[in-house]
PDB file of C-alpha atoms in Angstrom:
ATOM      1  CA  MET U 214     -20.581 -24.515 -21.355  1.00 33.00           C
ATOM      2  CA  VAL U 215     -17.134 -22.907 -20.997  1.00 34.00           C
ATOM      3  CA  LEU U 216     -17.492 -19.291 -19.972  1.00 34.00           C
ATOM      4  CA  LYS U 217     -16.156 -16.633 -22.314  1.00 37.00           C
ATOM      5  CA  MET U 218     -14.215 -15.063 -19.441  1.00 37.00           C
ATOM      6  CA  ILE U 219     -12.105 -18.195 -19.088  1.00 41.00           C
ATOM      7  CA  LYS U 220      -9.313 -18.133 -21.640  1.00 50.00           C
ATOM      8  CA  SER U 221      -7.234 -21.277 -21.579  1.00 60.00           C
ATOM      9  CA  THR U 222      -3.901 -21.740 -23.275  1.00 65.00           C
ATOM     10  CA  LEU U 223      -4.531 -25.490 -23.422  1.00 65.00           C
ATOM     11  CA  PRO U 224      -6.408 -27.321 -26.167  1.00 66.00           C
ATOM     12  CA  PRO U 225      -9.793 -28.693 -25.025  1.00 67.00           C
ATOM     13  CA  PRO U 226      -9.931 -32.360 -23.971  1.00 71.00           C
ATOM     14  CA  THR U 227     -10.930 -34.821 -26.700  1.00 61.00           C
ATOM     15  CA  THR U 228     -12.166 -38.429 -26.591  1.00 54.00           C
ATOM     16  CA  PRO U 229     -10.738 -40.885 -27.479  1.00 52.00           C
ATOM     17  CA  PHE U 230      -6.999 -40.161 -27.524  1.00 52.00           C
ATOM     18  CA  ASP U 231      -5.155 -40.940 -30.759  1.00 57.00           C
ATOM     19  CA  ILE U 232      -1.384 -40.699 -30.582  1.00 54.00           C
ATOM     20  CA  SER U 233      -1.214 -40.119 -34.322  1.00 57.00           C
ATOM     21  CA  ASP U 234      -3.688 -37.192 -34.239  1.00 62.00           C
ATOM     22  CA  PRO U 235      -2.007 -33.825 -33.454  1.00 58.00           C
ATOM     23  CA  ASP U 236      -5.348 -32.463 -32.239  1.00 65.00           C
ATOM     24  CA  SER U 237      -5.892 -35.336 -29.810  1.00 73.00           C
ATOM     25  CA  THR U 238      -5.655 -35.037 -26.014  1.00 83.00           C
ATOM     26  CA  VAL U 239      -6.180 -37.292 -23.000  1.00 87.00           C
ATOM     27  CA  LEU U 240      -7.349 -36.414 -19.496  1.00 91.00           C
ATOM     28  CA  ASP U 241      -7.141 -38.747 -16.492  1.00 92.00           C
ATOM     29  CA  VAL U 242      -7.980 -38.026 -12.843  1.00 94.00           C
ATOM     30  CA  TRP U 243      -6.915 -39.839  -9.674  1.00 93.00           C
ATOM     31  CA  ALA U 244      -7.786 -39.143  -6.030  1.00 92.00           C
ATOM     32  CA  ILE U 245      -5.711 -39.777  -2.918  1.00 90.00           C
ATOM     33  CA  ASP U 246      -7.733 -40.398   0.240  1.00 81.00           C
ATOM     34  CA  SER U 247      -7.122 -40.924   3.950  1.00 75.00           C
ATOM     35  CA  ALA U 248      -6.083 -44.538   3.319  1.00 72.00           C
ATOM     36  CA  VAL U 249      -3.260 -43.099   1.196  1.00 75.00           C
ATOM     37  CA  LYS U 250      -4.351 -44.991  -1.867  1.00 79.00           C
ATOM     38  CA  THR U 251      -5.002 -43.703  -5.370  1.00 86.00           C
ATOM     39  CA  THR U 252      -8.338 -44.203  -7.114  1.00 89.00           C
ATOM     40  CA  LYS U 253      -8.812 -43.479 -10.790  1.00 90.00           C
ATOM     41  CA  PHE U 254     -12.023 -41.612 -11.550  1.00 87.00           C
ATOM     42  CA  ALA U 255     -14.498 -42.459 -14.282  1.00 89.00           C
ATOM     43  CA  GLU U 256     -14.988 -39.668 -16.807  1.00 88.00           C
ATOM     44  CA  LYS U 257     -18.604 -39.039 -15.767  1.00 89.00           C
ATOM     45  CA  TYR U 258     -17.316 -37.780 -12.382  1.00 90.00           C
ATOM     46  CA  PHE U 259     -14.741 -35.374 -13.764  1.00 92.00           C
ATOM     47  CA  GLY U 260     -15.127 -31.946 -12.247  1.00 94.00           C
ATOM     48  CA  GLU U 261     -16.173 -33.157  -8.786  1.00 94.00           C
ATOM     49  CA  PHE U 262     -13.754 -32.833  -5.890  1.00 95.00           C
ATOM     50  CA  TYR U 263     -13.732 -33.510  -2.138  1.00 93.00           C
ATOM     51  CA  ALA U 264     -12.156 -31.039   0.249  1.00 93.00           C
ATOM     52  CA  ASP U 265     -10.535 -33.831   2.288  1.00 91.00           C
ATOM     53  CA  ARG U 266      -8.694 -35.324  -0.697  1.00 92.00           C
ATOM     54  CA  SER U 267      -5.937 -34.503  -3.126  1.00 94.00           C
ATOM     55  CA  TYR U 268      -6.338 -35.071  -6.861  1.00 96.00           C
ATOM     56  CA  ILE U 269      -3.920 -35.788  -9.647  1.00 96.00           C
ATOM     57  CA  VAL U 270      -5.062 -34.441 -13.014  1.00 96.00           C
ATOM     58  CA  ASN U 271      -2.927 -35.782 -15.858  1.00 94.00           C
ATOM     59  CA  TYR U 272      -3.266 -34.080 -19.254  1.00 93.00           C
ATOM     60  CA  LEU U 273      -1.543 -35.119 -22.478  1.00 91.00           C
ATOM     61  CA  TYR U 274      -1.745 -32.780 -25.452  1.00 89.00           C
ATOM     62  CA  TYR U 275       0.142 -31.671 -28.521  1.00 87.00           C
ATOM     63  CA  GLU U 276       1.886 -28.336 -28.768  1.00 87.00           C
ATOM     64  CA  LYS U 277       3.323 -27.601 -32.228  1.00 85.00           C
ATOM     65  CA  ASP U 278       3.224 -31.327 -33.028  1.00 85.00           C
ATOM     66  CA  VAL U 279       5.181 -32.163 -29.853  1.00 88.00           C
ATOM     67  CA  LEU U 280       3.475 -34.328 -27.224  1.00 89.00           C
ATOM     68  CA  LYS U 281       3.397 -32.674 -23.802  1.00 91.00           C
ATOM     69  CA  SER U 282       2.459 -33.981 -20.370  1.00 93.00           C
ATOM     70  CA  LEU U 283       0.952 -31.689 -17.718  1.00 94.00           C
ATOM     71  CA  ILE U 284       0.170 -32.926 -14.208  1.00 96.00           C
ATOM     72  CA  TYR U 285      -1.896 -30.856 -11.787  1.00 96.00           C
ATOM     73  CA  TYR U 286      -1.753 -31.770  -8.095  1.00 97.00           C
ATOM     74  CA  TRP U 287      -4.964 -30.348  -6.561  1.00 97.00           C
ATOM     75  CA  GLU U 288      -5.054 -29.997  -2.762  1.00 96.00           C
ATOM     76  CA  GLY U 289      -8.357 -29.882  -0.946  1.00 94.00           C
ATOM     77  CA  ILE U 290      -8.545 -27.539   2.016  1.00 93.00           C
ATOM     78  CA  HIS U 291      -8.721 -30.513   4.410  1.00 92.00           C
ATOM     79  CA  SER U 292      -6.272 -32.796   2.570  1.00 92.00           C
ATOM     80  CA  LEU U 293      -3.104 -33.965   4.331  1.00 92.00           C
ATOM     81  CA  PRO U 294       0.520 -33.125   3.363  1.00 91.00           C
ATOM     82  CA  ARG U 295       1.442 -36.833   3.246  1.00 92.00           C
ATOM     83  CA  TYR U 296      -0.784 -37.271   0.201  1.00 93.00           C
ATOM     84  CA  TYR U 297       1.770 -35.387  -1.850  1.00 93.00           C
ATOM     85  CA  LEU U 298       4.470 -37.892  -0.930  1.00 91.00           C
ATOM     86  CA  THR U 299       2.215 -40.701  -2.151  1.00 88.00           C
ATOM     87  CA  PHE U 300       1.805 -38.893  -5.448  1.00 92.00           C
ATOM     88  CA  LYS U 301       5.424 -37.866  -5.880  1.00 91.00           C
ATOM     89  CA  PHE U 302       7.041 -41.206  -5.135  1.00 88.00           C
ATOM     90  CA  MET U 303       4.431 -43.477  -6.676  1.00 87.00           C
ATOM     91  CA  LEU U 304       1.986 -42.141  -9.252  1.00 90.00           C
ATOM     92  CA  TYR U 305       4.224 -39.398 -10.618  1.00 92.00           C
ATOM     93  CA  GLU U 306       6.896 -41.930 -11.586  1.00 91.00           C
ATOM     94  CA  GLU U 307       4.299 -44.142 -13.238  1.00 92.00           C
ATOM     95  CA  LEU U 308       2.778 -41.263 -15.219  1.00 92.00           C
ATOM     96  CA  SER U 309       6.227 -40.034 -16.258  1.00 93.00           C
ATOM     97  CA  LYS U 310       7.090 -43.464 -17.661  1.00 93.00           C
ATOM     98  CA  ASP U 311       3.733 -43.693 -19.468  1.00 91.00           C
ATOM     99  CA  ALA U 312       4.287 -40.281 -21.079  1.00 91.00           C
ATOM    100  CA  GLN U 313       7.774 -41.259 -22.131  1.00 92.00           C
ATOM    101  CA  ASP U 314       6.490 -44.486 -23.685  1.00 91.00           C
ATOM    102  CA  LEU U 315       3.965 -42.455 -25.684  1.00 87.00           C
ATOM    103  CA  GLY U 316       6.712 -40.229 -27.068  1.00 89.00           C
ATOM    104  CA  CYS U 317       7.053 -37.328 -24.644  1.00 90.00           C
ATOM    105  CA  GLU U 318      10.625 -36.083 -24.837  1.00 89.00           C
ATOM    106  CA  ASP U 319      10.386 -33.848 -21.781  1.00 91.00           C
ATOM    107  CA  PRO U 320       9.309 -34.911 -18.268  1.00 92.00           C
ATOM    108  CA  PRO U 321       5.795 -33.932 -17.162  1.00 93.00           C
ATOM    109  CA  VAL U 322       5.253 -30.360 -16.024  1.00 93.00           C
ATOM    110  CA  GLU U 323       3.937 -30.434 -12.446  1.00 95.00           C
ATOM    111  CA  ILE U 324       1.690 -27.690 -11.057  1.00 95.00           C
ATOM    112  CA  ARG U 325       0.364 -27.659  -7.479  1.00 95.00           C
ATOM    113  CA  VAL U 326      -3.051 -26.064  -7.069  1.00 96.00           C
ATOM    114  CA  GLN U 327      -4.858 -25.228  -3.843  1.00 95.00           C
ATOM    115  CA  GLN U 328      -8.637 -25.347  -3.472  1.00 95.00           C
ATOM    116  CA  GLN U 329     -10.309 -22.154  -4.734  1.00 92.00           C
ATOM    117  CA  LYS U 330      -7.060 -20.968  -6.335  1.00 94.00           C
ATOM    118  CA  GLU U 331      -7.467 -22.879  -9.589  1.00 94.00           C
ATOM    119  CA  ASP U 332      -6.235 -21.114 -12.713  1.00 90.00           C
ATOM    120  CA  PHE U 333      -8.149 -20.811 -15.997  1.00 89.00           C
ATOM    121  CA  ASN U 334      -6.215 -23.694 -17.574  1.00 91.00           C
ATOM    122  CA  PHE U 335      -7.198 -26.050 -14.765  1.00 93.00           C
ATOM    123  CA  LEU U 336     -10.847 -25.016 -14.890  1.00 93.00           C
ATOM    124  CA  SER U 337     -10.968 -25.347 -18.668  1.00 91.00           C
ATOM    125  CA  LEU U 338     -10.208 -29.073 -18.381  1.00 92.00           C
ATOM    126  CA  PHE U 339     -13.601 -29.470 -16.681  1.00 92.00           C
ATOM    127  CA  GLY U 340     -15.678 -27.187 -18.853  1.00 90.00           C
ATOM    128  CA  GLY U 341     -14.840 -24.108 -16.818  1.00 91.00           C
ATOM    129  CA  ARG U 342     -16.780 -25.343 -13.782  1.00 93.00           C
ATOM    130  CA  MET U 343     -16.233 -27.561 -10.755  1.00 95.00           C
ATOM    131  CA  ILE U 344     -18.151 -28.963  -7.773  1.00 96.00           C
ATOM    132  CA  ILE U 345     -16.421 -29.162  -4.373  1.00 95.00           C
ATOM    133  CA  HIS U 346     -17.909 -31.429  -1.712  1.00 93.00           C
ATOM    134  CA  SER U 347     -17.102 -31.032   1.963  1.00 88.00           C
ATOM    135  CA  GLY U 348     -16.653 -33.920   4.356  1.00 67.00           C
ATOM    136  CA  THR U 349     -15.443 -37.317   3.255  1.00 59.00           C
ATOM    137  CA  ALA U 350     -16.171 -39.024  -0.059  1.00 54.00           C
ATOM    138  CA  THR U 351     -17.221 -42.209   1.736  1.00 50.00           C
ATOM    139  CA  LYS U 352     -20.150 -40.440   3.411  1.00 51.00           C
ATOM    140  CA  HIS U 353     -21.367 -39.107   0.092  1.00 51.00           C
ATOM    141  CA  ARG U 354     -21.380 -42.417  -1.738  1.00 46.00           C
ATOM    142  CA  ARG U 355     -24.375 -44.646  -2.101  1.00 37.00           C
ATOM    143  CA  GLY U 356     -24.642 -48.043  -3.735  1.00 34.00           C
ATOM    144  CA  SER U 357     -21.812 -50.136  -5.093  1.00 33.00           C
ATOM    145  CA  GLU U 358     -18.157 -49.508  -4.332  1.00 35.00           C
ATOM    146  CA  GLY U 359     -16.355 -47.330  -6.821  1.00 41.00           C
ATOM    147  CA  ASP U 360     -15.329 -43.776  -7.561  1.00 46.00           C
ATOM    148  CA  GLY U 361     -18.787 -42.258  -7.753  1.00 45.00           C
ATOM    149  CA  THR U 362     -19.765 -39.047  -6.045  1.00 45.00           C
ATOM    150  CA  ILE U 363     -23.538 -39.303  -6.017  1.00 46.00           C
ATOM    151  CA  LEU U 364     -24.833 -37.661  -2.871  1.00 48.00           C
ATOM    152  CA  GLY U 365     -26.160 -39.885  -0.128  1.00 48.00           C
ATOM    153  CA  GLN U 366     -29.429 -39.044   1.613  1.00 50.00           C
ATOM    154  CA  ASP U 367     -28.003 -39.215   5.121  1.00 57.00           C
ATOM    155  CA  ARG U 368     -28.469 -35.501   5.874  1.00 69.00           C
ATOM    156  CA  THR U 369     -29.434 -32.133   4.470  1.00 81.00           C
ATOM    157  CA  ARG U 370     -26.726 -30.611   2.269  1.00 87.00           C
ATOM    158  CA  MET U 371     -26.274 -27.074   0.947  1.00 88.00           C
ATOM    159  CA  TYR U 372     -24.181 -25.856  -2.012  1.00 94.00           C
ATOM    160  CA  HIS U 373     -23.227 -22.226  -2.657  1.00 95.00           C
ATOM    161  CA  ILE U 374     -22.968 -21.288  -6.323  1.00 95.00           C
ATOM    162  CA  MET U 375     -19.881 -19.082  -6.359  1.00 92.00           C
ATOM    163  CA  GLY U 376     -20.035 -17.049  -9.527  1.00 88.00           C
ATOM    164  CA  SER U 377     -20.334 -19.309 -12.536  1.00 88.00           C
ATOM    165  CA  THR U 378     -17.294 -21.514 -11.960  1.00 92.00           C
ATOM    166  CA  ARG U 379     -17.671 -23.273  -8.584  1.00 95.00           C
ATOM    167  CA  ALA U 380     -20.361 -24.994  -6.564  1.00 96.00           C
ATOM    168  CA  MET U 381     -19.072 -25.221  -3.001  1.00 95.00           C
ATOM    169  CA  GLU U 382     -20.715 -27.347  -0.335  1.00 94.00           C
ATOM    170  CA  VAL U 383     -21.436 -25.343   2.810  1.00 90.00           C
ATOM    171  CA  GLU U 384     -20.062 -27.218   5.811  1.00 87.00           C
ATOM    172  CA  LYS U 385     -22.640 -25.937   8.303  1.00 81.00           C
ATOM    173  CA  VAL U 386     -26.195 -25.969   6.956  1.00 80.00           C
ATOM    174  CA  GLU U 387     -28.116 -23.062   8.434  1.00 75.00           C
ATOM    175  CA  ALA U 388     -30.237 -20.155   7.278  1.00 74.00           C
ATOM    176  CA  SER U 389     -27.516 -17.623   8.096  1.00 73.00           C
ATOM    177  CA  ALA U 390     -25.403 -19.156   5.297  1.00 76.00           C
ATOM    178  CA  LEU U 391     -27.857 -17.843   2.719  1.00 76.00           C
ATOM    179  CA  ASN U 392     -27.554 -14.372   1.226  1.00 78.00           C
ATOM    180  CA  SER U 393     -29.712 -12.534  -1.271  1.00 78.00           C
ATOM    181  CA  GLY U 394     -26.851 -11.964  -3.653  1.00 83.00           C
ATOM    182  CA  SER U 395     -26.228 -15.614  -4.504  1.00 88.00           C
ATOM    183  CA  THR U 396     -27.815 -18.879  -5.569  1.00 91.00           C
ATOM    184  CA  PHE U 397     -27.898 -21.944  -3.305  1.00 90.00           C
ATOM    185  CA  ILE U 398     -28.884 -25.580  -3.740  1.00 91.00           C
ATOM    186  CA  VAL U 399     -30.278 -27.558  -0.774  1.00 87.00           C
ATOM    187  CA  PHE U 400     -30.582 -31.329  -0.894  1.00 88.00           C
ATOM    188  CA  THR U 401     -33.088 -32.919   1.477  1.00 85.00           C
ATOM    189  CA  GLU U 402     -34.269 -36.502   1.650  1.00 83.00           C
ATOM    190  CA  ASN U 403     -36.811 -36.229  -1.164  1.00 84.00           C
ATOM    191  CA  THR U 404     -36.378 -32.784  -2.668  1.00 86.00           C
ATOM    192  CA  VAL U 405     -33.663 -30.562  -4.121  1.00 90.00           C
ATOM    193  CA  TYR U 406     -34.338 -26.848  -3.625  1.00 87.00           C
ATOM    194  CA  ILE U 407     -32.703 -24.161  -5.763  1.00 90.00           C
ATOM    195  CA  TRP U 408     -32.832 -20.904  -3.777  1.00 85.00           C
ATOM    196  CA  ILE U 409     -32.372 -17.944  -6.100  1.00 86.00           C
ATOM    197  CA  GLY U 410     -31.284 -14.718  -4.398  1.00 83.00           C
ATOM    198  CA  LYS U 411     -32.314 -11.405  -5.900  1.00 81.00           C
ATOM    199  CA  GLY U 412     -28.708 -10.692  -6.893  1.00 85.00           C
ATOM    200  CA  SER U 413     -28.221 -13.977  -8.732  1.00 88.00           C
ATOM    201  CA  SER U 414     -27.108 -13.873 -12.347  1.00 91.00           C
ATOM    202  CA  GLU U 415     -28.557 -15.942 -15.187  1.00 91.00           C
ATOM    203  CA  ASP U 416     -25.282 -17.866 -15.460  1.00 93.00           C
ATOM    204  CA  GLU U 417     -25.412 -18.743 -11.755  1.00 93.00           C
ATOM    205  CA  VAL U 418     -28.994 -20.005 -12.016  1.00 92.00           C
ATOM    206  CA  ASN U 419     -28.173 -22.095 -15.085  1.00 93.00           C
ATOM    207  CA  PHE U 420     -25.151 -23.530 -13.312  1.00 95.00           C
ATOM    208  CA  ALA U 421     -27.305 -24.379 -10.275  1.00 94.00           C
ATOM    209  CA  ASP U 422     -29.758 -26.192 -12.545  1.00 94.00           C
ATOM    210  CA  SER U 423     -26.984 -28.348 -14.001  1.00 94.00           C
ATOM    211  CA  VAL U 424     -25.486 -29.121 -10.568  1.00 94.00           C
ATOM    212  CA  ALA U 425     -28.870 -30.079  -9.114  1.00 93.00           C
ATOM    213  CA  LEU U 426     -29.606 -32.451 -12.004  1.00 92.00           C
ATOM    214  CA  ARG U 427     -26.120 -33.940 -11.829  1.00 92.00           C
ATOM    215  CA  LEU U 428     -26.139 -34.677  -8.103  1.00 91.00           C
ATOM    216  CA  LYS U 429     -29.752 -35.576  -7.378  1.00 88.00           C
ATOM    217  CA  SER U 430     -30.903 -39.123  -6.949  1.00 86.00           C
ATOM    218  CA  ASP U 431     -33.672 -40.731  -8.994  1.00 85.00           C
ATOM    219  CA  THR U 432     -36.096 -40.292  -6.074  1.00 82.00           C
ATOM    220  CA  GLN U 433     -35.455 -36.592  -5.535  1.00 85.00           C
ATOM    221  CA  THR U 434     -37.392 -33.831  -7.311  1.00 86.00           C
ATOM    222  CA  VAL U 435     -36.073 -30.349  -8.050  1.00 88.00           C
ATOM    223  CA  VAL U 436     -37.954 -27.261  -6.860  1.00 84.00           C
ATOM    224  CA  LYS U 437     -36.974 -23.647  -7.523  1.00 83.00           C
ATOM    225  CA  THR U 438     -37.930 -20.988  -4.999  1.00 74.00           C
ATOM    226  CA  THR U 439     -37.608 -17.243  -5.405  1.00 65.00           C
ATOM    227  CA  LYS U 440     -40.427 -16.143  -3.105  1.00 58.00           C
ATOM    228  CA  GLU U 441     -42.417 -17.146  -0.037  1.00 44.00           C
ATOM    229  CA  PRO U 442     -44.000 -20.588  -0.643  1.00 45.00           C
ATOM    230  CA  SER U 443     -47.704 -21.113  -0.215  1.00 49.00           C
ATOM    231  CA  ASP U 444     -49.105 -22.929   2.843  1.00 46.00           C
ATOM    232  CA  GLN U 445     -49.579 -26.037   0.741  1.00 56.00           C
ATOM    233  CA  GLU U 446     -45.972 -25.934  -0.427  1.00 49.00           C
ATOM    234  CA  LYS U 447     -44.869 -25.521   3.201  1.00 37.00           C
ATOM    235  CA  ARG U 448     -46.804 -28.618   4.209  1.00 45.00           C
ATOM    236  CA  GLN U 449     -45.182 -30.555   1.371  1.00 51.00           C
ATOM    237  CA  ILE U 450     -41.710 -29.470   2.481  1.00 43.00           C
ATOM    238  CA  ILE U 451     -42.273 -29.826   6.221  1.00 36.00           C
ATOM    239  CA  SER U 452     -43.809 -33.310   6.226  1.00 42.00           C
ATOM    240  CA  PRO U 453     -43.598 -35.984   8.937  1.00 35.00           C
ATOM    241  CA  LYS U 454     -41.311 -37.962   6.638  1.00 42.00           C
ATOM    242  CA  LEU U 455     -38.537 -35.418   6.841  1.00 41.00           C
ATOM    243  CA  LYS U 456     -35.661 -36.169   9.192  1.00 44.00           C
ATOM    244  CA  GLU U 457     -35.255 -34.298  12.475  1.00 46.00           C
ATOM    245  CA  GLU U 458     -32.384 -32.257  11.098  1.00 45.00           C
ATOM    246  CA  GLU U 459     -34.572 -31.010   8.249  1.00 44.00           C
ATOM    247  CA  LYS U 460     -37.329 -30.111  10.708  1.00 46.00           C
ATOM    248  CA  LYS U 461     -34.809 -28.084  12.670  1.00 47.00           C
ATOM    249  CA  ASN U 462     -34.058 -26.108   9.517  1.00 45.00           C
ATOM    250  CA  LYS U 463     -37.667 -25.949   8.357  1.00 44.00           C
ATOM    251  CA  PHE U 464     -37.465 -22.239   7.483  1.00 41.00           C
ATOM    252  CA  LEU U 465     -34.255 -22.639   5.553  1.00 44.00           C
ATOM    253  CA  PHE U 466     -35.968 -21.887   2.264  1.00 43.00           C
ATOM    254  CA  PHE U 467     -38.244 -19.080   3.493  1.00 41.00           C
ATOM    255  CA  VAL U 468     -35.602 -16.553   4.445  1.00 39.00           C
ATOM    256  CA  LYS U 469     -36.188 -13.855   1.890  1.00 38.00           C
ATOM    257  CA  ASN U 470     -38.065 -10.695   2.869  1.00 39.00           C
ATOM    258  CA  LYS U 471     -38.049  -7.139   1.620  1.00 39.00           C
ATOM    259  CA  LYS U 472     -34.603  -6.574   3.080  1.00 45.00           C
ATOM    260  CA  GLY U 473     -33.156  -9.786   1.651  1.00 42.00           C
ATOM    261  CA  ASN U 474     -32.825 -12.300   4.502  1.00 42.00           C
ATOM    262  CA  GLU U 475     -34.530 -13.125   7.781  1.00 38.00           C
ATOM    263  CA  ARG U 476     -32.854 -14.603  10.805  1.00 39.00           C
ATOM    264  CA  GLU U 477     -32.641 -18.339  11.212  1.00 40.00           C
ATOM    265  CA  GLY U 478     -35.615 -19.812  13.047  1.00 39.00           C
ATOM    266  CA  GLU U 479     -38.071 -16.963  12.392  1.00 39.00           C
ATOM    267  CA  GLU U 480     -41.441 -18.531  12.164  1.00 39.00           C
ATOM    268  CA  LYS U 481     -44.042 -17.307   9.714  1.00 40.00           C
ATOM    269  CA  LYS U 482     -47.623 -17.241  10.918  1.00 40.00           C
TER     270      LYS U 482
END
């Protein structure tokens, strides 16, 4: 859902686009990667971004019966400056021509956006929420080649639910990254854990639920934890099938005590 606190001045995206309908809009997303090539994203992956990439978000909409073109250039924190040149001298020209062919009298309005500095209008194009992956997109993909962002099962991954608008992947997975005031999602080989801190809001927990269901694989199950697991639950989590990295972080989900958090590596007897 779009949060009430987010007030956009743009009309919400609609599908499909009808040039004759003044209430119609169209939203397209491209990514620029380290190979300096553009990849158009399928709609089901809208709202997911990688910190090592730049994204072009093209939005066509009507304003007082006049067709407008708005292009956001989103820069991941680890993206390279040369990506912008690829956009400006290649895709921008193509999108400008397409907009003109559709009837746009004015050239597209271009807005550059840095990671974690997105405005309300930008967020509203993705339902008011976004998921930001760290690392490279290639390492996250599994299966056939394409623009998908389904998480691979190559290592443990942690996401920090930042308010009710962003799910940010934590680059270094360790217990010290957890805090009692937030909600976190941890993906292991077979299980997805939603760790709910005592200061978490209902919106954050609901957002975590939706992120976990969106990113999990068919073989992973989702488990919520708000208190110390039982011995049986510990044995299920710390099983011989887990990878060495997960064993190293075996107390990752048991960090909450009366004061909020315990130190990484504290063993419970």
